[in-house]
mmCIF file of C-alpha atoms and ligand atoms in Angstrom:
data_model
loop_
_atom_site.group_PDB
_atom_site.id
_atom_site.type_symbol
_atom_site.label_atom_id
_atom_site.label_comp_id
_atom_site.label_asym_id
_atom_site.label_seq_id
_atom_site.Cartn_x
_atom_site.Cartn_y
_atom_site.Cartn_z
ATOM 1 C CA MET Y 1254 98.388 14.075 197.152
ATOM 2 C CA ARG Y 1255 100.015 12.265 194.162
ATOM 3 C CA ILE Y 1256 102.949 14.093 192.525
ATOM 4 C CA LEU Y 1257 104.489 12.806 189.261
ATOM 5 C CA SER Y 1258 107.303 13.899 186.850
ATOM 6 C CA GLY Y 1259 109.528 12.416 184.395
ATOM 7 C CA ILE Y 1260 112.780 13.124 182.582
ATOM 8 C CA GLN Y 1261 114.202 11.785 179.391
ATOM 9 C CA PRO Y 1262 117.525 10.003 179.512
ATOM 10 C CA SER Y 1263 118.809 11.849 176.421
ATOM 11 C CA GLY Y 1264 122.046 13.337 177.812
ATOM 12 C CA LYS Y 1265 123.736 14.472 180.945
ATOM 13 C CA LEU Y 1266 121.442 16.480 183.209
ATOM 14 C CA HIS Y 1267 122.151 20.195 183.850
ATOM 15 C CA LEU Y 1268 121.302 22.971 186.178
ATOM 16 C CA GLY Y 1269 118.267 23.816 184.206
ATOM 17 C CA ASN Y 1270 116.923 20.322 184.774
ATOM 18 C CA TYR Y 1271 117.854 20.411 188.419
ATOM 19 C CA PHE Y 1272 116.332 23.740 189.459
ATOM 20 C CA GLY Y 1273 113.519 23.579 186.934
ATOM 21 C CA MET Y 1274 112.338 20.011 187.742
ATOM 22 C CA MET Y 1275 114.324 17.894 190.025
ATOM 23 C CA LYS Y 1276 114.542 20.157 192.980
ATOM 24 C CA PRO Y 1277 110.835 21.182 192.933
ATOM 25 C CA ALA Y 1278 109.857 17.471 192.503
ATOM 26 C CA LEU Y 1279 112.196 16.148 195.266
ATOM 27 C CA GLU Y 1280 111.129 19.005 197.785
ATOM 28 C CA LEU Y 1281 107.483 17.704 197.222
ATOM 29 C CA GLN Y 1282 108.579 14.427 198.887
ATOM 30 C CA ASP Y 1283 107.550 16.058 202.203
ATOM 31 C CA ARG Y 1284 104.096 16.946 200.941
ATOM 32 C CA GLY Y 1285 102.807 13.896 199.126
ATOM 33 C CA GLU Y 1286 103.571 10.688 197.231
ATOM 34 C CA VAL Y 1287 106.113 11.421 194.636
ATOM 35 C CA PHE Y 1288 106.340 9.230 191.394
ATOM 36 C CA LEU Y 1289 109.440 9.885 189.326
ATOM 37 C CA PHE Y 1290 110.378 8.012 186.373
ATOM 38 C CA ILE Y 1291 113.043 7.826 183.651
ATOM 39 C CA ALA Y 1292 111.261 8.483 180.266
ATOM 40 C CA ASN Y 1293 113.216 6.044 178.095
ATOM 41 C CA TYR Y 1294 110.339 5.369 175.763
ATOM 42 C CA HIS Y 1295 110.153 9.136 174.968
ATOM 43 C CA ALA Y 1296 114.105 9.277 174.633
ATOM 44 C CA LEU Y 1297 113.740 6.760 171.750
ATOM 45 C CA THR Y 1298 112.507 9.705 169.743
ATOM 46 C CA SER Y 1299 115.937 11.250 169.745
ATOM 47 C CA VAL Y 1300 118.452 8.567 170.951
ATOM 48 C CA THR Y 1301 119.131 5.834 168.397
ATOM 49 C CA GLU Y 1302 122.156 4.205 169.913
ATOM 50 C CA PRO Y 1303 121.107 1.356 172.396
ATOM 51 C CA GLU Y 1304 124.404 1.769 174.494
ATOM 52 C CA LYS Y 1305 123.921 5.404 174.733
ATOM 53 C CA LEU Y 1306 120.413 4.975 175.989
ATOM 54 C CA ARG Y 1307 121.446 2.437 178.584
ATOM 55 C CA ALA Y 1308 124.175 4.662 179.840
ATOM 56 C CA ALA Y 1309 121.985 7.775 179.987
ATOM 57 C CA THR Y 1310 119.273 5.802 181.797
ATOM 58 C CA ARG Y 1311 121.772 4.635 184.339
ATOM 59 C CA ASP Y 1312 123.082 8.236 184.786
ATOM 60 C CA VAL Y 1313 119.667 9.689 185.368
ATOM 61 C CA ALA Y 1314 118.923 6.979 188.063
ATOM 62 C CA LEU Y 1315 122.162 7.792 189.856
ATOM 63 C CA ASP Y 1316 121.586 11.532 189.454
ATOM 64 C CA PHE Y 1317 118.111 11.472 191.135
ATOM 65 C CA LEU Y 1318 119.178 9.280 193.902
ATOM 66 C CA ALA Y 1319 122.293 11.342 194.562
ATOM 67 C CA CYS Y 1320 120.207 14.549 194.546
ATOM 68 C CA GLY Y 1321 117.929 13.341 197.272
ATOM 69 C CA LEU Y 1322 115.183 11.008 195.892
ATOM 70 C CA ASP Y 1323 114.257 8.866 198.879
ATOM 71 C CA PRO Y 1324 113.196 5.406 197.624
ATOM 72 C CA THR Y 1325 111.616 4.585 201.029
ATOM 73 C CA ARG Y 1326 109.051 7.400 200.442
ATOM 74 C CA SER Y 1327 108.883 7.802 196.674
ATOM 75 C CA VAL Y 1328 108.249 5.546 193.679
ATOM 76 C CA PHE Y 1329 111.165 5.661 191.174
ATOM 77 C CA PHE Y 1330 111.083 3.603 187.970
ATOM 78 C CA ARG Y 1331 112.094 3.213 184.261
ATOM 79 C CA GLN Y 1332 109.109 3.920 182.029
ATOM 80 C CA SER Y 1333 109.803 0.821 179.928
ATOM 81 C CA ASP Y 1334 109.481 -1.436 182.999
ATOM 82 C CA VAL Y 1335 105.790 -0.409 182.941
ATOM 83 C CA PRO Y 1336 104.847 -1.296 179.356
ATOM 84 C CA GLU Y 1337 101.204 -0.861 180.203
ATOM 85 C CA VAL Y 1338 101.730 2.705 179.609
ATOM 86 C CA THR Y 1339 101.911 2.142 175.794
ATOM 87 C CA GLU Y 1340 98.449 0.439 175.972
ATOM 88 C CA LEU Y 1341 97.054 3.450 177.736
ATOM 89 C CA THR Y 1342 98.673 5.644 175.116
ATOM 90 C CA TRP Y 1343 96.614 3.904 172.435
ATOM 91 C CA LEU Y 1344 93.312 4.222 174.355
ATOM 92 C CA LEU Y 1345 94.078 7.982 174.812
ATOM 93 C CA SER Y 1346 95.121 8.407 171.121
ATOM 94 C CA VAL Y 1347 91.618 7.621 169.888
ATOM 95 C CA VAL Y 1348 90.204 10.570 171.685
ATOM 96 C CA THR Y 1349 93.076 12.945 170.794
ATOM 97 C CA PRO Y 1350 92.480 15.354 167.979
ATOM 98 C CA MET Y 1351 95.119 15.728 165.441
ATOM 99 C CA GLY Y 1352 94.957 19.439 165.690
ATOM 100 C CA LEU Y 1353 95.867 19.450 169.360
ATOM 101 C CA LEU Y 1354 99.167 17.686 168.406
ATOM 102 C CA GLU Y 1355 99.845 19.767 165.359
ATOM 103 C CA ARG Y 1356 99.985 22.920 167.521
ATOM 104 C CA CYS Y 1357 102.794 21.548 169.891
ATOM 105 C CA HIS Y 1358 105.693 23.933 169.981
ATOM 106 C CA SER Y 1359 108.035 21.256 171.116
ATOM 107 C CA TYR Y 1360 107.285 18.987 168.043
ATOM 108 C CA LYS Y 1361 107.631 22.002 165.690
ATOM 109 C CA ASP Y 1362 110.968 23.030 167.411
ATOM 110 C CA LYS Y 1363 112.402 19.411 167.227
ATOM 111 C CA ILE Y 1364 111.568 19.334 163.437
ATOM 112 C CA ALA Y 1365 113.108 22.699 163.003
ATOM 113 C CA ARG Y 1366 116.336 21.283 164.677
ATOM 114 C CA GLY Y 1367 116.511 18.492 162.214
ATOM 115 C CA LEU Y 1368 114.895 15.590 163.969
ATOM 116 C CA SER Y 1369 112.905 13.394 161.642
ATOM 117 C CA PRO Y 1370 109.207 14.064 161.734
ATOM 118 C CA ASN Y 1371 108.239 10.553 162.584
ATOM 119 C CA HIS Y 1372 104.955 9.406 164.180
ATOM 120 C CA GLY Y 1373 106.754 8.824 167.654
ATOM 121 C CA LEU Y 1374 107.734 12.452 167.733
ATOM 122 C CA PHE Y 1375 104.369 13.577 166.719
ATOM 123 C CA SER Y 1376 102.477 11.552 169.308
ATOM 124 C CA TYR Y 1377 105.058 12.114 172.084
ATOM 125 C CA PRO Y 1378 102.434 14.330 174.048
ATOM 126 C CA VAL Y 1379 99.909 11.381 174.041
ATOM 127 C CA LEU Y 1380 102.487 9.039 175.721
ATOM 128 C CA MET Y 1381 103.303 11.887 178.153
ATOM 129 C CA ALA Y 1382 99.503 12.296 178.932
ATOM 130 C CA ALA Y 1383 99.433 8.380 179.591
ATOM 131 C CA ASP Y 1384 102.314 8.709 181.950
ATOM 132 C CA ILE Y 1385 100.427 11.448 183.908
ATOM 133 C CA LEU Y 1386 96.934 10.021 183.864
ATOM 134 C CA ALA Y 1387 97.987 6.360 184.601
ATOM 135 C CA TYR Y 1388 98.825 7.317 188.111
ATOM 136 C CA GLN Y 1389 95.810 9.717 188.662
ATOM 137 C CA SER Y 1390 98.503 12.437 189.378
ATOM 138 C CA ASP Y 1391 97.420 15.686 191.027
ATOM 139 C CA LEU Y 1392 100.480 17.715 190.489
ATOM 140 C CA VAL Y 1393 103.139 17.573 187.908
ATOM 141 C CA PRO Y 1394 106.346 19.755 188.524
ATOM 142 C CA VAL Y 1395 108.065 20.651 185.255
ATOM 143 C CA GLY Y 1396 109.842 23.628 183.639
ATOM 144 C CA GLN Y 1397 107.962 26.171 181.505
ATOM 145 C CA ASP Y 1398 108.736 24.376 178.299
ATOM 146 C CA GLN Y 1399 106.432 21.486 179.375
ATOM 147 C CA LYS Y 1400 103.395 23.597 180.009
ATOM 148 C CA GLN Y 1401 101.753 23.058 176.702
ATOM 149 C CA HIS Y 1402 102.152 19.303 177.133
ATOM 150 C CA LEU Y 1403 100.262 19.610 180.449
ATOM 151 C CA GLU Y 1404 97.510 21.371 178.558
ATOM 152 C CA VAL Y 1405 97.339 18.568 175.949
ATOM 153 C CA THR Y 1406 97.165 16.167 178.757
ATOM 154 C CA ARG Y 1407 94.289 17.997 180.484
ATOM 155 C CA ASP Y 1408 92.458 18.329 177.106
ATOM 156 C CA ILE Y 1409 92.832 14.551 176.468
ATOM 157 C CA ALA Y 1410 91.561 13.674 179.934
ATOM 158 C CA ALA Y 1411 88.528 15.971 179.642
ATOM 159 C CA LYS Y 1412 87.671 14.606 176.246
ATOM 160 C CA PHE Y 1413 88.036 10.983 177.408
ATOM 161 C CA ASN Y 1414 85.923 11.622 180.653
ATOM 162 C CA LEU Y 1415 83.251 13.396 178.615
ATOM 163 C CA ILE Y 1416 82.840 10.492 176.230
ATOM 164 C CA TYR Y 1417 83.386 7.462 178.509
ATOM 165 C CA GLY Y 1418 82.754 8.783 182.001
ATOM 166 C CA PRO Y 1419 85.007 10.003 184.779
ATOM 167 C CA VAL Y 1420 88.182 7.710 184.617
ATOM 168 C CA PHE Y 1421 90.974 10.193 184.801
ATOM 169 C CA LYS Y 1422 91.791 12.780 187.464
ATOM 170 C CA MET Y 1423 92.564 16.300 186.180
ATOM 171 C CA PRO Y 1424 96.300 17.016 186.876
ATOM 172 C CA GLU Y 1425 97.758 20.430 187.583
ATOM 173 C CA PRO Y 1426 101.200 21.650 186.268
ATOM 174 C CA MET Y 1427 103.430 23.064 188.945
ATOM 175 C CA ILE Y 1428 105.760 25.492 187.404
ATOM 176 C CA ARG Y 1429 107.824 27.540 189.938
ATOM 177 C CA GLU Y 1430 108.108 31.071 188.660
ATOM 178 C CA GLU Y 1431 111.598 31.751 189.902
ATOM 179 C CA VAL Y 1432 113.056 28.738 188.170
ATOM 180 C CA ALA Y 1433 110.539 28.334 185.250
ATOM 181 C CA VAL Y 1434 113.296 29.093 182.737
ATOM 182 C CA VAL Y 1435 116.974 28.783 184.084
ATOM 183 C CA PRO Y 1436 119.264 30.711 181.615
ATOM 184 C CA GLY Y 1437 122.263 29.200 179.895
ATOM 185 C CA LEU Y 1438 125.718 30.502 179.273
ATOM 186 C CA ASP Y 1439 124.313 32.818 176.545
ATOM 187 C CA GLY Y 1440 121.158 33.911 178.563
ATOM 188 C CA GLN Y 1441 118.776 31.740 176.467
ATOM 189 C CA LYS Y 1442 117.044 28.921 178.139
ATOM 190 C CA MET Y 1443 119.649 26.417 179.361
ATOM 191 C CA SER Y 1444 119.270 23.378 177.164
ATOM 192 C CA LYS Y 1445 121.560 20.506 176.026
ATOM 193 C CA SER Y 1446 120.386 21.111 172.564
ATOM 194 C CA TYR Y 1447 121.740 24.646 172.581
ATOM 195 C CA ASN Y 1448 125.034 23.509 174.139
ATOM 196 C CA ASN Y 1449 124.709 26.389 176.653
ATOM 197 C CA HIS Y 1450 124.304 24.205 179.703
ATOM 198 C CA ILE Y 1451 126.288 23.557 182.757
ATOM 199 C CA GLU Y 1452 126.287 19.802 183.734
ATOM 200 C CA LEU Y 1453 125.093 18.860 187.158
ATOM 201 C CA PHE Y 1454 128.016 16.323 187.568
ATOM 202 C CA GLY Y 1455 130.477 17.656 185.058
ATOM 203 C CA ALA Y 1456 134.183 17.598 185.848
ATOM 204 C CA GLU Y 1457 135.477 20.497 187.862
ATOM 205 C CA LYS Y 1458 137.774 21.938 185.097
ATOM 206 C CA GLU Y 1459 135.137 21.876 182.513
ATOM 207 C CA THR Y 1460 132.476 23.314 184.781
ATOM 208 C CA ARG Y 1461 134.745 26.250 185.776
ATOM 209 C CA ALA Y 1462 135.720 26.801 182.192
ATOM 210 C CA ARG Y 1463 131.996 26.858 181.045
ATOM 211 C CA ILE Y 1464 131.050 29.313 183.780
ATOM 212 C CA MET Y 1465 133.986 31.662 182.648
ATOM 213 C CA ARG Y 1466 132.249 31.711 179.301
ATOM 214 C CA ILE Y 1467 128.975 33.107 180.558
ATOM 215 C CA VAL Y 1468 127.978 36.064 178.354
ATOM 216 C CA THR Y 1469 128.012 39.447 180.104
ATOM 217 C CA ASP Y 1470 127.852 43.042 178.910
ATOM 218 C CA SER Y 1471 131.067 45.079 178.722
ATOM 219 C CA ARG Y 1472 130.699 47.366 181.695
ATOM 220 C CA PRO Y 1473 134.112 48.030 183.294
ATOM 221 C CA LEU Y 1474 134.975 46.900 186.737
ATOM 222 C CA GLU Y 1475 134.307 50.214 188.536
ATOM 223 C CA GLU Y 1476 130.848 50.859 187.119
ATOM 224 C CA PRO Y 1477 127.684 49.854 189.186
ATOM 225 C CA LYS Y 1478 125.832 46.781 187.631
ATOM 226 C CA ASP Y 1479 122.352 45.576 187.772
ATOM 227 C CA PRO Y 1480 122.298 41.935 189.150
ATOM 228 C CA ASP Y 1481 118.819 41.369 187.640
ATOM 229 C CA GLN Y 1482 120.408 41.957 184.180
ATOM 230 C CA CYS Y 1483 123.266 39.590 184.667
ATOM 231 C CA ASN Y 1484 123.409 35.995 183.430
ATOM 232 C CA VAL Y 1485 126.128 35.203 186.056
ATOM 233 C CA PHE Y 1486 123.838 36.466 188.900
ATOM 234 C CA ALA Y 1487 120.846 34.668 187.505
ATOM 235 C CA LEU Y 1488 122.626 31.311 188.254
ATOM 236 C CA TYR Y 1489 124.308 32.600 191.498
ATOM 237 C CA ARG Y 1490 120.891 33.418 192.989
ATOM 238 C CA LEU Y 1491 119.623 29.805 192.616
ATOM 239 C CA PHE Y 1492 122.552 28.467 194.845
ATOM 240 C CA ALA Y 1493 122.890 31.400 197.251
ATOM 241 C CA SER Y 1494 121.272 31.805 200.680
ATOM 242 C CA PRO Y 1495 119.164 34.861 201.135
ATOM 243 C CA GLU Y 1496 121.956 36.681 203.024
ATOM 244 C CA GLU Y 1497 124.531 35.744 200.342
ATOM 245 C CA ARG Y 1498 122.231 36.934 197.712
ATOM 246 C CA ALA Y 1499 121.664 40.309 199.315
ATOM 247 C CA GLN Y 1500 125.314 40.725 199.906
ATOM 248 C CA THR Y 1501 126.260 40.059 196.364
ATOM 249 C CA GLU Y 1502 123.483 42.243 195.017
ATOM 250 C CA ALA Y 1503 124.919 45.105 197.218
ATOM 251 C CA ARG Y 1504 128.338 44.474 195.549
ATOM 252 C CA TYR Y 1505 126.938 44.586 192.020
ATOM 253 C CA ARG Y 1506 125.071 47.836 192.703
ATOM 254 C CA ALA Y 1507 128.156 49.522 194.541
ATOM 255 C CA GLY Y 1508 130.512 49.256 191.526
ATOM 256 C CA GLY Y 1509 134.110 47.891 191.845
ATOM 257 C CA TYR Y 1510 132.855 44.293 191.356
ATOM 258 C CA GLY Y 1511 133.861 42.823 188.042
ATOM 259 C CA TYR Y 1512 132.264 40.022 186.070
ATOM 260 C CA GLY Y 1513 135.493 38.048 186.360
ATOM 261 C CA ALA Y 1514 135.112 38.114 190.157
ATOM 262 C CA ALA Y 1515 131.477 37.323 189.906
ATOM 263 C CA LYS Y 1516 132.103 34.300 187.789
ATOM 264 C CA LYS Y 1517 134.829 32.963 190.034
ATOM 265 C CA ALA Y 1518 132.410 33.393 193.023
ATOM 266 C CA LEU Y 1519 129.716 31.488 191.001
ATOM 267 C CA ALA Y 1520 132.062 28.680 190.060
ATOM 268 C CA ASP Y 1521 133.147 28.287 193.713
ATOM 269 C CA MET Y 1522 129.638 28.159 194.884
ATOM 270 C CA VAL Y 1523 128.500 25.787 192.217
ATOM 271 C CA TRP Y 1524 131.410 23.415 193.022
ATOM 272 C CA GLU Y 1525 130.942 23.661 196.808
ATOM 273 C CA ARG Y 1526 127.108 23.358 196.871
ATOM 274 C CA LEU Y 1527 127.064 20.256 194.735
ATOM 275 C CA GLU Y 1528 129.752 18.471 196.710
ATOM 276 C CA PRO Y 1529 127.472 16.356 198.848
ATOM 277 C CA PHE Y 1530 125.494 15.158 195.728
ATOM 278 C CA ARG Y 1531 128.796 14.284 194.115
ATOM 279 C CA ARG Y 1532 129.827 12.247 197.191
ATOM 280 C CA LYS Y 1533 126.497 10.484 197.269
ATOM 281 C CA ARG Y 1534 126.705 9.657 193.537
ATOM 282 C CA ALA Y 1535 130.115 8.142 193.791
ATOM 283 C CA GLU Y 1536 128.825 5.905 196.573
ATOM 284 C CA LEU Y 1537 125.855 4.781 194.470
ATOM 285 C CA GLU Y 1538 128.045 4.196 191.520
ATOM 286 C CA ARG Y 1539 129.778 1.485 193.413
ATOM 287 C CA ASP Y 1540 126.524 -0.220 194.319
ATOM 288 C CA PRO Y 1541 124.619 -0.892 190.938
ATOM 289 C CA ALA Y 1542 122.719 -3.795 192.571
ATOM 290 C CA TYR Y 1543 121.096 -1.445 194.949
ATOM 291 C CA VAL Y 1544 120.084 1.127 192.185
ATOM 292 C CA GLU Y 1545 118.594 -1.738 190.142
ATOM 293 C CA GLU Y 1546 116.687 -2.917 193.156
ATOM 294 C CA VAL Y 1547 115.179 0.469 193.670
ATOM 295 C CA LEU Y 1548 114.064 0.722 190.173
ATOM 296 C CA ARG Y 1549 112.558 -2.823 190.095
ATOM 297 C CA ALA Y 1550 110.590 -2.110 193.271
ATOM 298 C CA GLY Y 1551 109.373 1.259 191.853
ATOM 299 C CA ALA Y 1552 108.234 -0.454 188.666
ATOM 300 C CA LYS Y 1553 106.273 -3.029 190.698
ATOM 301 C CA ARG Y 1554 104.428 -0.316 192.587
ATOM 302 C CA ALA Y 1555 103.899 1.730 189.353
ATOM 303 C CA ARG Y 1556 102.464 -1.382 187.685
ATOM 304 C CA ALA Y 1557 99.951 -2.065 190.378
ATOM 305 C CA GLU Y 1558 98.738 1.628 190.133
ATOM 306 C CA ILE Y 1559 98.466 1.749 186.250
ATOM 307 C CA GLY Y 1560 96.685 -1.705 186.278
ATOM 308 C CA ARG Y 1561 93.805 -0.050 188.185
ATOM 309 C CA THR Y 1562 93.688 2.791 185.834
ATOM 310 C CA LEU Y 1563 93.909 0.758 182.792
ATOM 311 C CA ALA Y 1564 91.081 -1.634 183.957
ATOM 312 C CA ALA Y 1565 88.833 1.198 184.567
ATOM 313 C CA ALA Y 1566 89.571 2.699 181.046
ATOM 314 C CA ARG Y 1567 89.014 -0.647 179.266
ATOM 315 C CA ARG Y 1568 85.766 -1.211 181.117
ATOM 316 C CA ALA Y 1569 84.644 2.215 180.332
ATOM 317 C CA MET Y 1570 85.474 1.715 176.629
ATOM 318 C CA GLY Y 1571 83.974 -1.660 176.312
ATOM 319 C CA LEU Y 1572 87.104 -3.697 176.155
ATOM 320 C CA ASP Y 1573 86.289 -5.872 179.207
HETATM 321 P P1 ADP J 419 116.703 20.048 177.555
HETATM 322 O O1 ADP J 419 116.118 21.161 177.083
HETATM 323 O O2 ADP J 419 118.114 20.181 177.989
HETATM 324 O O3 ADP J 419 116.596 18.794 176.471
HETATM 325 P P2 ADP J 419 114.568 18.501 178.790
HETATM 326 O O4 ADP J 419 113.697 18.959 177.710
HETATM 327 O O5 ADP J 419 114.984 17.091 178.752
HETATM 328 O O6 ADP J 419 115.942 19.423 178.692
HETATM 329 O O7 ADP J 419 114.063 18.895 180.215
HETATM 330 C C1 ADP J 419 113.763 17.949 181.296
HETATM 331 C C2 ADP J 419 113.041 18.703 182.390
HETATM 332 O O8 ADP J 419 113.807 19.775 182.853
HETATM 333 C C3 ADP J 419 111.710 19.335 182.023
HETATM 334 O O9 ADP J 419 110.778 19.336 183.071
HETATM 335 C C4 ADP J 419 111.974 20.880 181.726
HETATM 336 O O10 ADP J 419 110.921 21.677 181.900
HETATM 337 C C5 ADP J 419 113.152 21.030 182.804
HETATM 338 N N1 ADP J 419 114.107 21.987 182.149
HETATM 339 C C6 ADP J 419 114.932 21.863 181.175
HETATM 340 N N2 ADP J 419 115.737 23.050 180.952
HETATM 341 C C7 ADP J 419 115.215 23.881 181.816
HETATM 342 C C8 ADP J 419 115.550 25.301 182.151
HETATM 343 N N3 ADP J 419 116.440 25.851 181.344
HETATM 344 N N4 ADP J 419 114.919 25.903 183.027
HETATM 345 C C9 ADP J 419 113.827 25.353 183.659
HETATM 346 N N5 ADP J 419 113.624 24.075 183.568
HETATM 347 C C10 ADP J 419 114.152 23.352 182.622
HETATM 348 N N1 LIG J 420 108.429 15.448 178.170
HETATM 349 C C1 LIG J 420 109.155 15.579 179.401
HETATM 350 C C2 LIG J 420 110.481 16.347 179.031
HETATM 351 O O1 LIG J 420 110.992 16.341 177.907
HETATM 352 C C3 LIG J 420 109.479 14.326 180.004
HETATM 353 C C4 LIG J 420 108.185 13.656 180.403
HETATM 354 C C5 LIG J 420 107.666 12.450 179.840
HETATM 355 C C6 LIG J 420 107.444 13.919 181.491
HETATM 356 N N2 LIG J 420 106.572 12.154 180.514
HETATM 357 C C7 LIG J 420 106.349 12.976 181.558
HETATM 358 C C8 LIG J 420 107.400 14.955 182.413
HETATM 359 C C9 LIG J 420 105.214 13.035 182.419
HETATM 360 C C10 LIG J 420 106.342 15.022 183.293
HETATM 361 C C11 LIG J 420 105.285 14.118 183.352
HETATM 362 O O2 LIG J 420 111.082 16.918 179.967
#
């Protein structure tokens, strides 16, 4: 089974990215061949400073390797090291109906947030379809917000295969229900663009301070509380073992457990559980040549794969 996912280097990664996409993708390393890439062509739609893009690309590389990406089993690369994907994007764009792209929420949201409605932003889902179809992916682990992009990918693949014959495999999204939408400090979807996020590798003081700002209701200490309605618990449960989770749920329901204590427990847990990742990341940071070598080797593998798909697509379309 081929599993593929990508993430944009457009800022520091946060707990929503980790639980929604990174962790599910990394767990699949035991079940199939995982392709993961840093979507820096996509990031150009929002990051216009070259130095910032370089730094964020390096950060994402370190983050994935620190969180358990195993380069001996998986293929990890920078999107721009495989420029063939832009050719495939063009081949797909000629079968992509305008209406399909016009309906995309993510495009409409980005415009509403003030990004310029340029062609790159509009055709973003076609590049994403090329990323996925290039490697004949079976499964694409993502958060809920990417679901529509997967539907667009499937529509494009179906249309291409109908016109030109069976070139592309139909990919399936994998959206884990319990982490489909990880809430942020205010209870909305955690996102760097809402500034309600908790960074995966933020400094301790900042991480604790942000956790203390999580929005709760005003129930007093003594009153029993519903863990399922609590933004603090929604994050706690992602880190906790089943026993820790049951214990804390019981505390909420019994009363006498205040939100201050719950936040402190969450902050301690976040800090402690991420410690091994932080250690690994610090190690990797001292060895940039190794990280570069991993990405280069990944790109080489990816180019061999996309080369086969592209040759088939070109042949099917009469470009050979
Ligand atoms: P952001 O909203 O912070 O810009 P991205 O759109 O770059 O995050 O998301 C990268 C990946 O992480 C995608 O697969 C996305 O579905 C996932 N993801 C982001 N935020 C969340 C969240 N709050 N809950 C679950 N998954 C998320
Ligand atoms: N659009 C995705 C996001 O913003 C990133 C991405 C680009 C991606 N290409 C992909 C995800 C292919 C999965 C598969 O998070």
